[in-house]
Structure formats: C-alpha cells, structure tokens
mmCIF file of C-alpha atoms and ligand atoms in Angstrom:
data_model
loop_
_atom_site.group_PDB
_atom_site.id
_atom_site.type_symbol
_atom_site.label_atom_id
_atom_site.label_comp_id
_atom_site.label_asym_id
_atom_site.label_seq_id
_atom_site.Cartn_x
_atom_site.Cartn_y
_atom_site.Cartn_z
ATOM 1 C CA MET A 1299 14.301 20.452 10.863
ATOM 2 C CA ILE A 1300 12.171 17.368 11.505
ATOM 3 C CA GLN A 1301 12.277 15.492 8.195
ATOM 4 C CA PHE A 1302 9.137 13.879 6.833
ATOM 5 C CA LEU A 1303 11.021 10.617 6.304
ATOM 6 C CA ASP A 1304 14.769 9.981 6.316
ATOM 7 C CA LEU A 1305 15.443 6.570 4.797
ATOM 8 C CA LYS A 1306 19.061 6.594 5.921
ATOM 9 C CA GLN A 1307 17.809 6.891 9.494
ATOM 10 C CA ILE A 1308 15.374 4.033 8.923
ATOM 11 C CA ASN A 1309 18.020 1.626 7.587
ATOM 12 C CA GLU A 1310 21.026 2.655 9.675
ATOM 13 C CA PRO A 1311 20.224 0.509 12.743
ATOM 14 C CA HIS A 1312 20.251 -2.589 10.493
ATOM 15 C CA GLN A 1313 23.365 -1.685 8.532
ATOM 16 C CA TYR A 1314 25.440 -4.644 9.729
ATOM 17 C CA ALA A 1315 22.780 -7.276 8.925
ATOM 18 C CA LEU A 1316 22.079 -5.636 5.564
ATOM 19 C CA GLN A 1317 25.757 -5.649 4.622
ATOM 20 C CA LYS A 1318 25.995 -9.347 5.539
ATOM 21 C CA ALA A 1319 22.981 -10.118 3.341
ATOM 22 C CA ILE A 1320 24.431 -8.158 0.428
ATOM 23 C CA GLU A 1321 27.767 -9.968 0.780
ATOM 24 C CA ARG A 1322 25.998 -13.327 0.898
ATOM 25 C CA VAL A 1323 24.297 -12.640 -2.440
ATOM 26 C CA LEU A 1324 27.439 -11.223 -3.979
ATOM 27 C CA SER A 1325 29.476 -14.290 -3.094
ATOM 28 C CA SER A 1326 26.711 -16.738 -4.068
ATOM 29 C CA GLY A 1327 27.178 -16.036 -7.777
ATOM 30 C CA TRP A 1328 23.391 -16.407 -8.321
ATOM 31 C CA TYR A 1329 21.425 -13.187 -8.760
ATOM 32 C CA ILE A 1330 17.988 -13.885 -10.246
ATOM 33 C CA LEU A 1331 15.288 -16.322 -8.972
ATOM 34 C CA GLY A 1332 17.249 -18.378 -6.515
ATOM 35 C CA ARG A 1333 17.329 -19.305 -2.882
ATOM 36 C CA GLU A 1334 16.973 -15.761 -1.528
ATOM 37 C CA VAL A 1335 13.753 -15.108 -3.422
ATOM 38 C CA GLU A 1336 12.373 -18.507 -2.411
ATOM 39 C CA ALA A 1337 13.246 -17.918 1.243
ATOM 40 C CA PHE A 1338 11.678 -14.465 1.309
ATOM 41 C CA GLU A 1339 8.535 -15.662 -0.486
ATOM 42 C CA LEU A 1340 8.088 -18.365 2.122
ATOM 43 C CA GLN A 1341 8.642 -15.928 4.997
ATOM 44 C CA PHE A 1342 6.292 -13.325 3.592
ATOM 45 C CA ALA A 1343 3.541 -15.863 2.813
ATOM 46 C CA THR A 1344 3.819 -17.055 6.413
ATOM 47 C CA TYR A 1345 3.631 -13.473 7.655
ATOM 48 C CA CYS A 1346 0.499 -12.840 5.562
ATOM 49 C CA GLN A 1347 -0.993 -16.249 6.451
ATOM 50 C CA THR A 1348 -1.385 -17.056 2.740
ATOM 51 C CA ARG A 1349 -0.509 -20.199 0.794
ATOM 52 C CA HIS A 1350 1.611 -18.360 -1.756
ATOM 53 C CA CYS A 1351 3.847 -15.366 -2.209
ATOM 54 C CA ILE A 1352 5.280 -14.538 -5.631
ATOM 55 C CA GLY A 1353 8.069 -11.963 -5.703
ATOM 56 C CA VAL A 1354 7.946 -9.473 -8.582
ATOM 57 C CA ALA A 1355 9.728 -6.304 -9.646
ATOM 58 C CA SER A 1356 7.400 -3.670 -8.165
ATOM 59 C CA GLY A 1357 4.025 -2.972 -6.617
ATOM 60 C CA LEU A 1358 2.628 -1.739 -9.901
ATOM 61 C CA ASP A 1359 3.686 -4.979 -11.600
ATOM 62 C CA ALA A 1360 2.208 -7.048 -8.761
ATOM 63 C CA LEU A 1361 -1.232 -5.517 -9.325
ATOM 64 C CA ALA A 1362 -1.042 -5.493 -13.127
ATOM 65 C CA LEU A 1363 0.161 -9.105 -13.357
ATOM 66 C CA VAL A 1364 -2.754 -10.373 -11.256
ATOM 67 C CA LEU A 1365 -5.235 -8.482 -13.426
ATOM 68 C CA LYS A 1366 -3.546 -9.904 -16.547
ATOM 69 C CA ALA A 1367 -3.512 -13.426 -15.100
ATOM 70 C CA TRP A 1368 -7.255 -13.273 -14.556
ATOM 71 C CA ASN A 1369 -7.613 -12.810 -18.300
ATOM 72 C CA PHE A 1370 -10.840 -10.786 -18.265
ATOM 73 C CA PRO A 1371 -12.426 -9.784 -21.583
ATOM 74 C CA ALA A 1372 -10.879 -6.562 -22.956
ATOM 75 C CA ASN A 1373 -12.435 -3.415 -21.498
ATOM 76 C CA SER A 1374 -13.866 -5.167 -18.480
ATOM 77 C CA GLU A 1375 -14.359 -2.773 -15.584
ATOM 78 C CA VAL A 1376 -12.509 -2.659 -12.287
ATOM 79 C CA ILE A 1377 -13.935 -0.681 -9.374
ATOM 80 C CA VAL A 1378 -11.378 1.454 -7.546
ATOM 81 C CA ALA A 1379 -11.574 4.382 -5.137
ATOM 82 C CA SER A 1380 -11.504 7.815 -6.794
ATOM 83 C CA ASN A 1381 -8.728 8.930 -4.392
ATOM 84 C CA ALA A 1382 -6.501 5.903 -5.073
ATOM 85 C CA TYR A 1383 -2.799 6.259 -5.734
ATOM 86 C CA ILE A 1384 -1.989 6.576 -9.430
ATOM 87 C CA ALA A 1385 -0.265 3.151 -9.526
ATOM 88 C CA SER A 1386 -3.521 1.398 -8.575
ATOM 89 C CA VAL A 1387 -5.188 2.977 -11.600
ATOM 90 C CA LEU A 1388 -2.194 2.343 -13.879
ATOM 91 C CA SER A 1389 -2.371 -1.373 -13.081
ATOM 92 C CA ILE A 1390 -5.941 -1.463 -14.377
ATOM 93 C CA THR A 1391 -5.296 0.354 -17.637
ATOM 94 C CA HIS A 1392 -2.012 -1.521 -18.255
ATOM 95 C CA ALA A 1393 -4.040 -4.740 -18.118
ATOM 96 C CA GLY A 1394 -6.359 -3.392 -20.833
ATOM 97 C CA LEU A 1395 -9.186 -2.816 -18.344
ATOM 98 C CA VAL A 1396 -11.273 0.232 -17.459
ATOM 99 C CA PRO A 1397 -11.185 1.870 -14.006
ATOM 100 C CA VAL A 1398 -14.579 2.780 -12.567
ATOM 101 C CA PHE A 1399 -14.067 5.359 -9.844
ATOM 102 C CA VAL A 1400 -16.140 5.056 -6.697
ATOM 103 C CA GLU A 1401 -15.915 7.799 -4.093
ATOM 104 C CA PRO A 1402 -14.276 7.095 -0.728
ATOM 105 C CA ASP A 1403 -15.650 7.631 2.755
ATOM 106 C CA PRO A 1404 -14.045 11.022 3.537
ATOM 107 C CA ARG A 1405 -13.583 10.011 7.192
ATOM 108 C CA THR A 1406 -11.535 6.835 6.529
ATOM 109 C CA TYR A 1407 -10.241 7.791 3.034
ATOM 110 C CA LEU A 1408 -11.219 4.261 1.904
ATOM 111 C CA LEU A 1409 -13.500 2.902 -0.833
ATOM 112 C CA ASP A 1410 -17.072 3.378 0.422
ATOM 113 C CA PRO A 1411 -18.877 0.018 0.098
ATOM 114 C CA THR A 1412 -22.306 1.670 0.123
ATOM 115 C CA ARG A 1413 -21.426 3.267 -3.236
ATOM 116 C CA ILE A 1414 -20.102 0.147 -4.954
ATOM 117 C CA GLN A 1415 -23.347 -1.514 -5.940
ATOM 118 C CA ALA A 1416 -24.471 1.440 -8.068
ATOM 119 C CA ALA A 1417 -21.186 1.214 -10.012
ATOM 120 C CA ILE A 1418 -21.540 -2.470 -10.925
ATOM 121 C CA THR A 1419 -22.441 -3.153 -14.574
ATOM 122 C CA SER A 1420 -22.497 -6.236 -16.800
ATOM 123 C CA ARG A 1421 -18.844 -5.494 -17.611
ATOM 124 C CA THR A 1422 -17.585 -5.300 -14.009
ATOM 125 C CA ALA A 1423 -14.930 -7.948 -13.429
ATOM 126 C CA ALA A 1424 -13.179 -7.002 -10.196
ATOM 127 C CA ILE A 1425 -12.954 -4.683 -7.208
ATOM 128 C CA LEU A 1426 -9.566 -3.222 -6.301
ATOM 129 C CA PRO A 1427 -9.713 -2.036 -2.670
ATOM 130 C CA VAL A 1428 -6.677 0.081 -1.764
ATOM 131 C CA HIS A 1429 -5.790 -0.118 1.943
ATOM 132 C CA LEU A 1430 -4.766 3.515 1.710
ATOM 133 C CA TYR A 1431 -2.396 4.939 4.342
ATOM 134 C CA GLY A 1432 -2.282 1.526 6.075
ATOM 135 C CA ARG A 1433 -5.892 0.999 7.115
ATOM 136 C CA CYS A 1434 -7.801 -1.999 5.743
ATOM 137 C CA CYS A 1435 -10.889 -1.379 3.656
ATOM 138 C CA ASP A 1436 -14.258 -2.731 4.816
ATOM 139 C CA MET A 1437 -13.500 -6.155 3.350
ATOM 140 C CA ASP A 1438 -16.590 -7.952 4.698
ATOM 141 C CA SER A 1439 -18.872 -5.633 2.732
ATOM 142 C CA ILE A 1440 -16.618 -5.707 -0.336
ATOM 143 C CA ASN A 1441 -16.316 -9.510 -0.364
ATOM 144 C CA THR A 1442 -20.066 -9.924 0.139
ATOM 145 C CA LEU A 1443 -20.760 -7.753 -2.915
ATOM 146 C CA ALA A 1444 -18.048 -9.517 -4.913
ATOM 147 C CA GLN A 1445 -19.573 -12.896 -4.147
ATOM 148 C CA ARG A 1446 -23.058 -11.724 -5.023
ATOM 149 C CA TYR A 1447 -21.942 -10.412 -8.426
ATOM 150 C CA GLY A 1448 -19.189 -12.958 -9.176
ATOM 151 C CA LEU A 1449 -16.339 -10.417 -9.043
ATOM 152 C CA LYS A 1450 -12.673 -10.928 -8.180
ATOM 153 C CA VAL A 1451 -11.158 -8.915 -5.324
ATOM 154 C CA LEU A 1452 -7.579 -7.655 -5.628
ATOM 155 C CA GLU A 1453 -6.243 -5.900 -2.522
ATOM 156 C CA ASP A 1454 -3.767 -3.110 -3.099
ATOM 157 C CA ALA A 1455 -1.756 -3.725 0.054
ATOM 158 C CA ALA A 1456 1.206 -1.551 -0.973
ATOM 159 C CA GLN A 1457 0.698 0.687 2.076
ATOM 160 C CA ALA A 1458 -0.587 -1.976 4.444
ATOM 161 C CA HIS A 1459 2.327 -4.195 5.528
ATOM 162 C CA GLY A 1460 1.436 -5.233 9.059
ATOM 163 C CA ALA A 1461 -2.179 -4.055 8.932
ATOM 164 C CA VAL A 1462 -4.759 -6.446 10.316
ATOM 165 C CA TYR A 1463 -8.482 -6.689 9.756
ATOM 166 C CA VAL A 1464 -11.165 -7.557 12.232
ATOM 167 C CA GLY A 1465 -14.361 -8.390 10.399
ATOM 168 C CA SER A 1466 -17.892 -8.533 11.673
ATOM 169 C CA ASP A 1467 -17.557 -12.298 12.168
ATOM 170 C CA THR A 1468 -16.395 -12.149 15.762
ATOM 171 C CA ASP A 1469 -15.554 -15.873 15.845
ATOM 172 C CA LYS A 1470 -12.809 -15.277 13.320
ATOM 173 C CA ALA A 1471 -9.418 -14.170 14.560
ATOM 174 C CA GLN A 1472 -8.088 -11.014 12.990
ATOM 175 C CA GLN A 1473 -6.592 -11.525 9.560
ATOM 176 C CA GLN A 1474 -3.522 -10.015 7.949
ATOM 177 C CA ALA A 1475 -3.827 -7.596 5.060
ATOM 178 C CA GLY A 1476 -2.944 -9.528 1.922
ATOM 179 C CA ASN A 1477 -5.181 -12.432 2.934
ATOM 180 C CA LEU A 1478 -8.501 -10.634 2.599
ATOM 181 C CA GLY A 1479 -9.408 -11.108 -1.068
ATOM 182 C CA ASP A 1480 -8.550 -13.334 -4.043
ATOM 183 C CA ALA A 1481 -5.044 -11.874 -4.292
ATOM 184 C CA ALA A 1482 -3.049 -8.912 -3.020
ATOM 185 C CA GLY A 1483 -0.372 -6.716 -4.591
ATOM 186 C CA TRP A 1484 2.503 -5.481 -2.427
ATOM 187 C CA SER A 1485 5.213 -2.911 -2.968
ATOM 188 C CA PHE A 1486 8.544 -2.849 -1.161
ATOM 189 C CA TYR A 1487 9.505 0.575 -2.489
ATOM 190 C CA PRO A 1488 12.081 1.944 -0.013
ATOM 191 C CA SER A 1489 9.644 4.272 1.808
ATOM 192 C CA LYS A 1490 6.956 1.645 2.462
ATOM 193 C CA ASN A 1491 6.489 0.063 5.894
ATOM 194 C CA LEU A 1492 8.587 -2.857 4.619
ATOM 195 C CA GLY A 1493 11.044 -1.272 2.224
ATOM 196 C CA ALA A 1494 13.827 -2.713 0.065
ATOM 197 C CA LEU A 1495 16.902 -0.781 -1.092
ATOM 198 C CA GLY A 1496 15.453 -0.404 -4.565
ATOM 199 C CA ASP A 1497 12.326 -1.507 -6.402
ATOM 200 C CA ALA A 1498 10.602 -4.714 -5.328
ATOM 201 C CA GLY A 1499 7.094 -6.143 -5.052
ATOM 202 C CA ALA A 1500 5.108 -9.298 -4.399
ATOM 203 C CA ILE A 1501 1.723 -10.943 -4.754
ATOM 204 C CA THR A 1502 0.084 -12.999 -2.013
ATOM 205 C CA THR A 1503 -2.784 -15.390 -2.701
ATOM 206 C CA ASN A 1504 -4.367 -18.661 -1.592
ATOM 207 C CA ASP A 1505 -5.223 -19.625 -5.187
ATOM 208 C CA ASP A 1506 -2.842 -22.388 -6.370
ATOM 209 C CA ALA A 1507 -3.627 -22.029 -10.080
ATOM 210 C CA LEU A 1508 -3.248 -18.242 -9.980
ATOM 211 C CA ALA A 1509 0.090 -18.604 -8.181
ATOM 212 C CA ASP A 1510 1.357 -20.961 -10.909
ATOM 213 C CA THR A 1511 0.285 -18.566 -13.657
ATOM 214 C CA LEU A 1512 1.943 -15.630 -11.902
ATOM 215 C CA ARG A 1513 5.226 -17.505 -11.428
ATOM 216 C CA ALA A 1514 5.253 -18.044 -15.180
ATOM 217 C CA LEU A 1515 4.059 -14.537 -16.113
ATOM 218 C CA ARG A 1516 6.837 -12.821 -14.137
ATOM 219 C CA ASN A 1517 9.432 -14.887 -16.014
ATOM 220 C CA TYR A 1518 8.596 -14.547 -19.756
ATOM 221 C CA GLY A 1519 5.574 -16.826 -19.335
ATOM 222 C CA SER A 1520 7.900 -19.732 -18.829
ATOM 223 C CA THR A 1521 7.015 -22.751 -16.705
ATOM 224 C CA GLN A 1522 10.258 -24.555 -17.504
ATOM 225 C CA LYS A 1523 13.404 -23.021 -18.920
ATOM 226 C CA TYR A 1524 12.798 -22.200 -22.615
ATOM 227 C CA ILE A 1525 9.228 -23.570 -22.503
ATOM 228 C CA ASN A 1526 6.736 -20.686 -22.729
ATOM 229 C CA ASP A 1527 3.065 -21.207 -21.962
ATOM 230 C CA TYR A 1528 2.109 -17.532 -21.725
ATOM 231 C CA VAL A 1529 3.053 -14.265 -23.385
ATOM 232 C CA GLY A 1530 4.862 -13.237 -20.242
ATOM 233 C CA TYR A 1531 6.921 -10.387 -18.845
ATOM 234 C CA ASN A 1532 10.211 -9.823 -17.123
ATOM 235 C CA SER A 1533 9.122 -8.815 -13.633
ATOM 236 C CA ARG A 1534 11.221 -10.682 -11.111
ATOM 237 C CA LEU A 1535 12.154 -9.844 -7.565
ATOM 238 C CA ASP A 1536 15.942 -10.064 -7.591
ATOM 239 C CA GLU A 1537 18.044 -12.015 -5.112
ATOM 240 C CA LEU A 1538 19.646 -8.915 -3.624
ATOM 241 C CA GLN A 1539 16.360 -7.215 -2.742
ATOM 242 C CA ALA A 1540 14.940 -10.501 -1.452
ATOM 243 C CA ALA A 1541 17.941 -10.935 0.877
ATOM 244 C CA ILE A 1542 17.505 -7.360 2.122
ATOM 245 C CA LEU A 1543 13.781 -7.897 2.700
ATOM 246 C CA SER A 1544 14.522 -11.086 4.656
ATOM 247 C CA VAL A 1545 16.599 -8.980 7.044
ATOM 248 C CA LYS A 1546 13.864 -6.392 7.454
ATOM 249 C CA LEU A 1547 10.734 -8.561 7.648
ATOM 250 C CA PRO A 1548 11.462 -9.903 11.177
ATOM 251 C CA LEU A 1549 11.731 -6.272 12.326
ATOM 252 C CA LEU A 1550 8.404 -5.221 10.809
ATOM 253 C CA ASN A 1551 6.106 -5.890 13.754
ATOM 254 C CA LYS A 1552 8.248 -3.849 16.097
ATOM 255 C CA ALA A 1553 8.333 -0.981 13.607
ATOM 256 C CA ILE A 1554 4.536 -1.116 13.239
ATOM 257 C CA ALA A 1555 4.124 -1.167 17.040
ATOM 258 C CA ARG A 1556 6.141 2.044 17.182
ATOM 259 C CA ARG A 1557 4.003 3.575 14.430
ATOM 260 C CA ARG A 1558 0.895 2.736 16.479
ATOM 261 C CA VAL A 1559 2.324 4.424 19.591
ATOM 262 C CA LEU A 1560 3.102 7.557 17.589
ATOM 263 C CA ALA A 1561 -0.311 7.574 15.893
ATOM 264 C CA GLU A 1562 -2.020 7.295 19.264
ATOM 265 C CA ARG A 1563 0.003 10.267 20.583
ATOM 266 C CA TYR A 1564 -1.145 12.363 17.624
ATOM 267 C CA LEU A 1565 -4.753 11.231 18.002
ATOM 268 C CA ARG A 1566 -4.850 12.058 21.708
ATOM 269 C CA GLY A 1567 -2.626 15.104 21.623
ATOM 270 C CA ILE A 1568 -3.687 17.170 18.629
ATOM 271 C CA LYS A 1569 -6.388 19.596 19.700
ATOM 272 C CA ASN A 1570 -6.626 22.154 16.929
ATOM 273 C CA SER A 1571 -10.212 22.538 15.776
ATOM 274 C CA ALA A 1572 -9.171 23.235 12.168
ATOM 275 C CA VAL A 1573 -7.433 19.862 11.919
ATOM 276 C CA THR A 1574 -9.533 16.796 11.083
ATOM 277 C CA LEU A 1575 -7.818 13.702 12.447
ATOM 278 C CA PRO A 1576 -8.121 10.195 10.991
ATOM 279 C CA PRO A 1577 -10.482 7.889 12.907
ATOM 280 C CA ALA A 1578 -9.136 6.502 16.200
ATOM 281 C CA ASP A 1579 -11.188 3.301 16.232
ATOM 282 C CA GLN A 1580 -8.508 0.997 14.757
ATOM 283 C CA ILE A 1581 -5.251 2.200 16.275
ATOM 284 C CA GLU A 1582 -4.041 -1.366 16.848
ATOM 285 C CA GLN A 1583 -5.145 -2.716 13.441
ATOM 286 C CA ASP A 1584 -3.996 0.132 11.228
ATOM 287 C CA ALA A 1585 -0.389 -0.106 9.970
ATOM 288 C CA TRP A 1586 -0.088 3.728 9.966
ATOM 289 C CA HIS A 1587 1.976 3.933 6.802
ATOM 290 C CA LEU A 1588 0.936 7.592 6.695
ATOM 291 C CA PHE A 1589 -0.770 9.820 9.243
ATOM 292 C CA VAL A 1590 -3.051 11.946 7.117
ATOM 293 C CA VAL A 1591 -5.089 14.844 8.501
ATOM 294 C CA GLN A 1592 -7.306 17.355 6.718
ATOM 295 C CA HIS A 1593 -7.034 21.124 6.957
ATOM 296 C CA PRO A 1594 -9.220 23.627 5.059
ATOM 297 C CA GLN A 1595 -6.185 25.906 4.524
ATOM 298 C CA ARG A 1596 -3.622 23.274 3.917
ATOM 299 C CA ASP A 1597 -0.960 25.438 2.311
ATOM 300 C CA ILE A 1598 -0.954 27.962 5.177
ATOM 301 C CA PHE A 1599 -0.932 25.105 7.713
ATOM 302 C CA ARG A 1600 2.069 23.507 6.000
ATOM 303 C CA ALA A 1601 3.923 26.815 5.728
ATOM 304 C CA ARG A 1602 3.422 27.535 9.450
ATOM 305 C CA LEU A 1603 4.721 24.093 10.368
ATOM 306 C CA ARG A 1604 7.674 24.533 8.051
ATOM 307 C CA GLU A 1605 8.494 27.809 9.880
ATOM 308 C CA GLN A 1606 8.565 25.768 13.077
ATOM 309 C CA GLY A 1607 10.971 23.265 11.494
ATOM 310 C CA ILE A 1608 8.452 20.527 10.689
ATOM 311 C CA ALA A 1609 8.309 18.982 7.226
ATOM 312 C CA THR A 1610 5.000 17.592 5.949
ATOM 313 C CA ASP A 1611 3.956 15.970 2.688
ATOM 314 C CA ILE A 1612 0.823 15.528 0.558
ATOM 315 C CA HIS A 1613 -0.570 12.130 -0.429
ATOM 316 C CA TYR A 1614 -1.709 13.081 -2.992
ATOM 317 C CA PRO A 1615 -2.096 16.543 -4.523
ATOM 318 C CA ILE A 1616 -4.011 15.549 -7.701
ATOM 319 C CA PRO A 1617 -6.701 12.856 -8.058
ATOM 320 C CA PRO A 1618 -6.134 10.288 -10.845
ATOM 321 C CA HIS A 1619 -9.010 11.616 -12.978
ATOM 322 C CA HIS A 1620 -7.373 15.065 -13.052
ATOM 323 C CA GLN A 1621 -3.971 13.787 -14.169
ATOM 324 C CA ARG A 1622 -3.012 14.678 -17.719
ATOM 325 C CA ALA A 1623 -2.317 10.978 -18.376
ATOM 326 C CA TYR A 1624 -5.995 10.289 -17.760
ATOM 327 C CA ALA A 1625 -7.515 13.208 -19.637
ATOM 328 C CA SER A 1626 -10.238 10.821 -20.826
ATOM 329 C CA PHE A 1627 -11.606 10.843 -17.253
ATOM 330 C CA ALA A 1628 -11.319 14.617 -16.770
ATOM 331 C CA HIS A 1629 -15.055 15.112 -17.337
ATOM 332 C CA LEU A 1630 -15.926 13.032 -14.255
ATOM 333 C CA SER A 1631 -17.234 14.830 -11.204
ATOM 334 C CA LEU A 1632 -15.854 13.183 -8.080
ATOM 335 C CA PRO A 1633 -16.317 15.864 -5.436
ATOM 336 C CA ILE A 1634 -15.212 13.823 -2.411
ATOM 337 C CA ALA A 1635 -11.894 12.887 -3.992
ATOM 338 C CA GLU A 1636 -11.429 16.420 -5.303
ATOM 339 C CA GLN A 1637 -12.029 17.873 -1.838
ATOM 340 C CA LEU A 1638 -9.686 15.359 -0.183
ATOM 341 C CA HIS A 1639 -6.896 16.073 -2.622
ATOM 342 C CA GLN A 1640 -7.184 19.755 -1.643
ATOM 343 C CA ASP A 1641 -7.265 19.231 2.112
ATOM 344 C CA VAL A 1642 -5.074 16.247 2.986
ATOM 345 C CA VAL A 1643 -1.675 16.698 4.586
ATOM 346 C CA SER A 1644 0.594 13.986 5.988
ATOM 347 C CA LEU A 1645 2.408 14.540 9.294
ATOM 348 C CA PRO A 1646 5.774 12.863 9.908
ATOM 349 C CA LEU A 1647 5.213 9.347 11.262
ATOM 350 C CA ASN A 1648 7.919 6.697 11.045
ATOM 351 C CA PRO A 1649 9.831 4.469 13.459
ATOM 352 C CA ALA A 1650 12.790 6.878 13.556
ATOM 353 C CA LEU A 1651 10.688 9.739 14.965
ATOM 354 C CA THR A 1652 11.548 10.397 18.625
ATOM 355 C CA ASP A 1653 9.165 11.023 21.544
ATOM 356 C CA GLU A 1654 10.490 14.583 21.803
ATOM 357 C CA GLU A 1655 9.886 15.254 18.120
ATOM 358 C CA VAL A 1656 6.292 14.005 18.289
ATOM 359 C CA ALA A 1657 5.618 16.074 21.406
ATOM 360 C CA TYR A 1658 7.047 19.127 19.627
ATOM 361 C CA ILE A 1659 4.914 18.525 16.510
ATOM 362 C CA ILE A 1660 1.758 18.188 18.629
ATOM 363 C CA GLU A 1661 2.582 21.343 20.605
ATOM 364 C CA SER A 1662 3.304 23.248 17.409
ATOM 365 C CA ILE A 1663 0.016 22.207 15.786
ATOM 366 C CA ASN A 1664 -1.947 23.101 18.913
ATOM 367 C CA SER A 1665 -0.333 26.531 19.114
ATOM 368 C CA LEU A 1666 -1.308 27.533 15.549
HETATM 369 C C1 PLP B 231 3.625 2.434 -3.751
HETATM 370 C C2 PLP B 231 2.270 2.035 -4.169
HETATM 371 C C3 PLP B 231 2.042 1.296 -5.329
HETATM 372 C C4 PLP B 231 3.110 1.014 -6.353
HETATM 373 O O1 PLP B 231 4.219 0.365 -5.875
HETATM 374 P P1 PLP B 231 5.609 0.485 -6.698
HETATM 375 O O2 PLP B 231 6.463 -0.552 -6.043
HETATM 376 O O3 PLP B 231 6.107 1.873 -6.505
HETATM 377 O O4 PLP B 231 5.314 0.165 -8.114
HETATM 378 C C5 PLP B 231 0.752 0.894 -5.614
HETATM 379 N N1 PLP B 231 -0.268 1.215 -4.809
HETATM 380 C C6 PLP B 231 -0.100 1.955 -3.705
HETATM 381 C C7 PLP B 231 -1.282 2.249 -2.849
HETATM 382 C C8 PLP B 231 1.164 2.401 -3.351
HETATM 383 O O5 PLP B 231 1.316 3.141 -2.252
#
C-alpha cells in the first residue's frame, strides 16, 4: 500500500541529528523560553526574510494571538475564504471577531480577490488569506484592497513553508510566504512541510511593536518576570520542539524541491479527463504541501485507487459553515466552497514518495 503520508518515513533519515538535539535540551536543564527557542526564531525569521519570529504553541494560537494583539473592537469582521481550514476560522472567533466568508477561485482554491470588495463593511478590520495547500494567495490584489480600506492582512501560512510569491511588480525579487502581509501565522504540526515532533507554531512579522506585544501575550502578558502588561496566555514554543525544528529547517528547501519535482510529474503525467488538476503555472513557487485534484465522483475514484493500493485523503470534507460548531453560519449559501468540499481529493505527495510510486500512481489514475 502506498501510504498518504508516513511521518516515521519522513523523520527517519534525520534520526541521529534529532536524537542529538533532544539530548542537548535534556542535558541543558532549561526547557521553556531559552536559547533553543531564540536560535530557532532567528533562523526562521531569516528564512522568511522578516524582522521577527515569535515561537508559540500552535498554528491556531499564532493566528489568534495576532488577531488579539491588534485589539480590534469586539465583533469586527475578518474576511476569510469560505473553503479555509477550520483553524483559520477558529482563530477569528476565538479573538471575539466575526468571520466573513468570501468564495475562493475554484481553479486555485484560494481567496478570490475580485469578490473581496463586496464583502467589506464599516466593521471590516482584517483580511486573512490562507495559502491553502502551499500556494500563495494573490497578495498584490489583497494588499492593495487592504491599503485602500485601512485593513490589516494576516497570512495563514500554516501550509506554505517554503512557498514564494512573485508579484506583478517585476522589479521586486520573489518574496517568501510569511513576509507578504502585516503578520503571518505558522504551524509546525508534524505533518506540515516543516513539522515538529509535537505541537508548535510561530508568527513572523516586520512590525516591531506587534512583535513586542506578541512576546508578552504568549507568556502571560509579561514583559519582565512577574510584571504583566497584558491579560496574556500561555502559548510558548518549547525548547525541545525548537531544537527539533532547528534540525529540520536547513533541510526544508531540499524537501520542497522534491515536492516540486513530484508535483510536476503529476501535472504532466495525469491524463484522465475526469480529473481536474491544480494549475501548473507556479510549480516552482508553490510549496506543494498537498496535491489536490477534483473528481466529480470522488468516492468511487478513491475506492478504485484504494483497490490499486493507493491511499488518498480529503482536505477537507466539510466546509466551516456546515460544521456543527458553526451552526450560526449554516444558513449561508457558499456554492463554490460546497462544491469543492464534495470534489476535492488529495494524492500522496511528500519527500518520502519514490519515483516508482509516483509513476505507479499516475499509471493507475490514467487507467481508470
Ligand atoms: C494546520 C493548520 C492550522 C493550525 O495549525 P495547528 O498547529 O494545528 O494549530 C491553521 N491553518 C491551516 C491552513 C492549517 O493547515
């Protein structure tokens, strides 16, 4: 059976370096907010080309803490794609704000900038573009609108480690995801492109004041030990996960390069007219966290592949507004998201996948 993702396989090649890192933390006697977190924050800020990185406990916390730090009036609105991952929406409601769902472009799966303007009201405070599946949103259009209406932009980069963006300004070099708005939330959940061995997250930003607030908010609102300026939280990246991430970050670009090779094979090789492929115009910019196709009879397609020994997954089966947790949004009609949630299916794509396995998956899909 070709697994969808085997995390043991992903981490095994780095076992020795990971064990060394774990031992280093163990013998240091210092486990929360120390040298390991500082070192990783510096490395990751450099990777993202941002002034600051603040390590936190998870991707959800990263997003929610930024929204809390901005201190918008209660019930301010945040624009988010209607097919976003549930955590993106949770971050908005946890911060006491209201998600306003805007439909995605069904071709790219990303927030459709042409639909944003109609969703802006006097209560809109921010736009939360999710770089879903590893492809950057159209940030030039989003930032232009944000500037025009005085809105903050919070990237959800939880699936976009290693993604780059090439804007319409051709003089500008390509920019890293995480450096494309006012702040970005990252997750290092084990299955992400850069994954820890447990929960972990971070925020990147170029805003000095925001970075200071976030460093306090993640640590009980404290700026100095036992001096509390904010009603804060406990949401710290721990030393152990930071040490593990410092081992894995230098390997990220190579892993992304492999993802791009595999994505290109799928894009060139799959020739089954029932399968809608993702766009092939950004193979070298996309971080290919997931390779998501559409099929009008998804369940049959998945069952046939399973018979051939190929596991697939669905990201995601239910749109946020149809989740029981968000029954208050159940009345909304969001046909593009609803259609996507019925048709999307993710093929295996990760650095552990072999050439032979990809060739077999392509052949199997083409023979259906
Ligand atoms: C994983 C993920 C999150 C949440 O990250 P956690 O670390 O699991 O809290 C948020 N947004 C997106 C798009 C994600 O994929």
